[in-house]
Coordinates of C-alpha atoms in Angstrom, one line a residue:
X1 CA 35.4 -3.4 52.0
X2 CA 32.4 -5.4 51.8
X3 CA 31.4 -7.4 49.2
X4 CA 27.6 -7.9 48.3
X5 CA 26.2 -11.7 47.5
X6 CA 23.9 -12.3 44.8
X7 CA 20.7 -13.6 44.6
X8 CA 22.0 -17.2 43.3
X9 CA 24.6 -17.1 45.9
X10 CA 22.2 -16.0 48.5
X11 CA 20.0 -19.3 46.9
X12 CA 23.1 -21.5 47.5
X13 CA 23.9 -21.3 50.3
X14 CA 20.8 -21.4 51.9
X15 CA 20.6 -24.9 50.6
X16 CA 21.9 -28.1 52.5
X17 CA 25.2 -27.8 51.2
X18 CA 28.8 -28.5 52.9
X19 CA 31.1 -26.0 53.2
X20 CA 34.8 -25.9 53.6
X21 CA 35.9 -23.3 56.1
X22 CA 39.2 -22.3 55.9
X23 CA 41.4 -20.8 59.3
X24 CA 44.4 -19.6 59.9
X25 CA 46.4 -21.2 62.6
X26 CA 48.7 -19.4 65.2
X27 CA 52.2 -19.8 63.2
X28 CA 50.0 -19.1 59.6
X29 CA 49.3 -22.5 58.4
X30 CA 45.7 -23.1 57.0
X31 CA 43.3 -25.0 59.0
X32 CA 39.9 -26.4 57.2
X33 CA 37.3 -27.7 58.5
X34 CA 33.8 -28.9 56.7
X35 CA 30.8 -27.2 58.2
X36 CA 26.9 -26.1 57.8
X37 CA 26.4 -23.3 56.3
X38 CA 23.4 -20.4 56.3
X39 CA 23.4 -16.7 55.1
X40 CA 20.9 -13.8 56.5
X41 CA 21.6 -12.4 53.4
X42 CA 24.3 -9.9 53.8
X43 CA 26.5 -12.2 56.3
X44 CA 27.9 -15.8 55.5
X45 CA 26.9 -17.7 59.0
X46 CA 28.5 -20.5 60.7
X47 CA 27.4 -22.6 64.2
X48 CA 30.2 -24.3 65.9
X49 CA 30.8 -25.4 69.2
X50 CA 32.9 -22.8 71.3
X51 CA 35.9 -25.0 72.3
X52 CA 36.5 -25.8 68.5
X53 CA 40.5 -25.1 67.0
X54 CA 38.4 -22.4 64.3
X55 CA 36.7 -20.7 66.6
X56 CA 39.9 -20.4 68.4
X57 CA 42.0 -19.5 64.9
X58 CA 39.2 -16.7 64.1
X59 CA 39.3 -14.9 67.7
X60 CA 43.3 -14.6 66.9
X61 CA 42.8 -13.6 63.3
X62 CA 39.5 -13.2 61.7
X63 CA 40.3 -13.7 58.2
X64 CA 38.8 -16.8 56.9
X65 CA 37.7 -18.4 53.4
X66 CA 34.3 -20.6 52.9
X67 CA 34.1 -22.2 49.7
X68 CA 30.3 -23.8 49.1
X69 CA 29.2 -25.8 45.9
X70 CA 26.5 -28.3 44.5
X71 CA 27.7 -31.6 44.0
X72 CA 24.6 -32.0 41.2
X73 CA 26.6 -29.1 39.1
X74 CA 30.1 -28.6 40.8
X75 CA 31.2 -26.6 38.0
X76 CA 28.5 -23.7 37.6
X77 CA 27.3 -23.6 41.0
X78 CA 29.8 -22.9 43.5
X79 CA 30.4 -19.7 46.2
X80 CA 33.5 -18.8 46.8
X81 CA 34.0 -16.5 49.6
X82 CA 37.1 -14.6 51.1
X83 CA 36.1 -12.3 54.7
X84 CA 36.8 -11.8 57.7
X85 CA 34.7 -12.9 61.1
X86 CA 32.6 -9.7 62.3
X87 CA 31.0 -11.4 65.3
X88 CA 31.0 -14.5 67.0
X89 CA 28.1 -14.9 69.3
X90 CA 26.0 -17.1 71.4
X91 CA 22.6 -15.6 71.0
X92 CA 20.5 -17.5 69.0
X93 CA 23.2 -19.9 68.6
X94 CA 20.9 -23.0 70.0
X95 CA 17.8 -22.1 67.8
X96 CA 20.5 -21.7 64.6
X97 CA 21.6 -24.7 64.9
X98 CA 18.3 -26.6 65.6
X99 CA 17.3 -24.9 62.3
X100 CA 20.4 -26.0 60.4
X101 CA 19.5 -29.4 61.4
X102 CA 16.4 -29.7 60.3
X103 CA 17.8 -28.4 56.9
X104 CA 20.5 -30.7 56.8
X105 CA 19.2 -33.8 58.6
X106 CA 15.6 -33.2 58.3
X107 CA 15.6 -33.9 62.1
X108 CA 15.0 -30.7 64.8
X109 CA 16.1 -30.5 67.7
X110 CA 20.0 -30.7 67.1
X111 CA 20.3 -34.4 68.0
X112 CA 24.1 -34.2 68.7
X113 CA 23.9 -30.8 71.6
X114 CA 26.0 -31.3 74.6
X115 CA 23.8 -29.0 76.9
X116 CA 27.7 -29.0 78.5
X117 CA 29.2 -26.7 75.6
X118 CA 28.1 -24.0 74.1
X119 CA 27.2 -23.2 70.6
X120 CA 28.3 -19.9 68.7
X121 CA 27.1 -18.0 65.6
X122 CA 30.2 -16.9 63.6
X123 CA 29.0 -14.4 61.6
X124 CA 31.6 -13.6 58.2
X125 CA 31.5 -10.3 55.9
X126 CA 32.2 -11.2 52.4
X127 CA 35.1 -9.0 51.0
X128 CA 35.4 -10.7 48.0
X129 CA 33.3 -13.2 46.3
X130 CA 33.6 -15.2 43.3
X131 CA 31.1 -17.9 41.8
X132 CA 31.4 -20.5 39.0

């Protein structure tokens, strides 16, 4: 069942942060990888490249866990966020990531796009959610 974020959760991570993504590899052992973040609010959102070992770990088994905090208060503002992966797509995946870009670098377009691989939207349902 879905869980719903909160407005300072929402707030969170919308913000530059780094998040810790956390896969399952084939024989069950976790796999976690830092990445960008976003949220449209009702999903947690993720851009990778298509070839990556997550992307490969959540088409096999989409549970995943994304934990996001503020290094300014580590302790009080921090996401926590156990789901599974409802869609992984490539539309809009080269504007997301341009956007996420200029959010984290302050730079746009995406200065590090191989035009030769393609970018994905991994799009994650919160089913349970916990802040500090």
């Amino acid at each position: 069942m879905a869980a719903k974020l909160t407005d300072e959760q929402i707030k969170l991570l919308k913000e530059p942060q780094f998040a810790q993504l956390a896969t399952l590899m084939p024989d069950g052992s976790p796999h976690v990888s830092p990445v960008w973040v976003d949220t449209d609010g009702e999903y947690v959102l993720v851009n990778t490249e298509e070839q990556r070992v997550k992307v490969r770990n959540m088409e096999s088994d989409p549970r995943v866990a994304i934990s996001v905090y503020d290094p300014a208060e580590p302790y009080t503002r921090v996401v926590n966020v156990r789901g599974r992966v409802v869609e992984i797509t490539k539309d809009g995946a080269t504007d997301h990531i341009n956007d996420l870009a200029e959010q984290y670098m302050g730079k746009r377009p995406y200065p590090y796009l191989n035009p030769e691989l393609s970018r994905l939207i991994v799009k994650i349902e919160p089913e349970q959610v916990s802040s500090g």
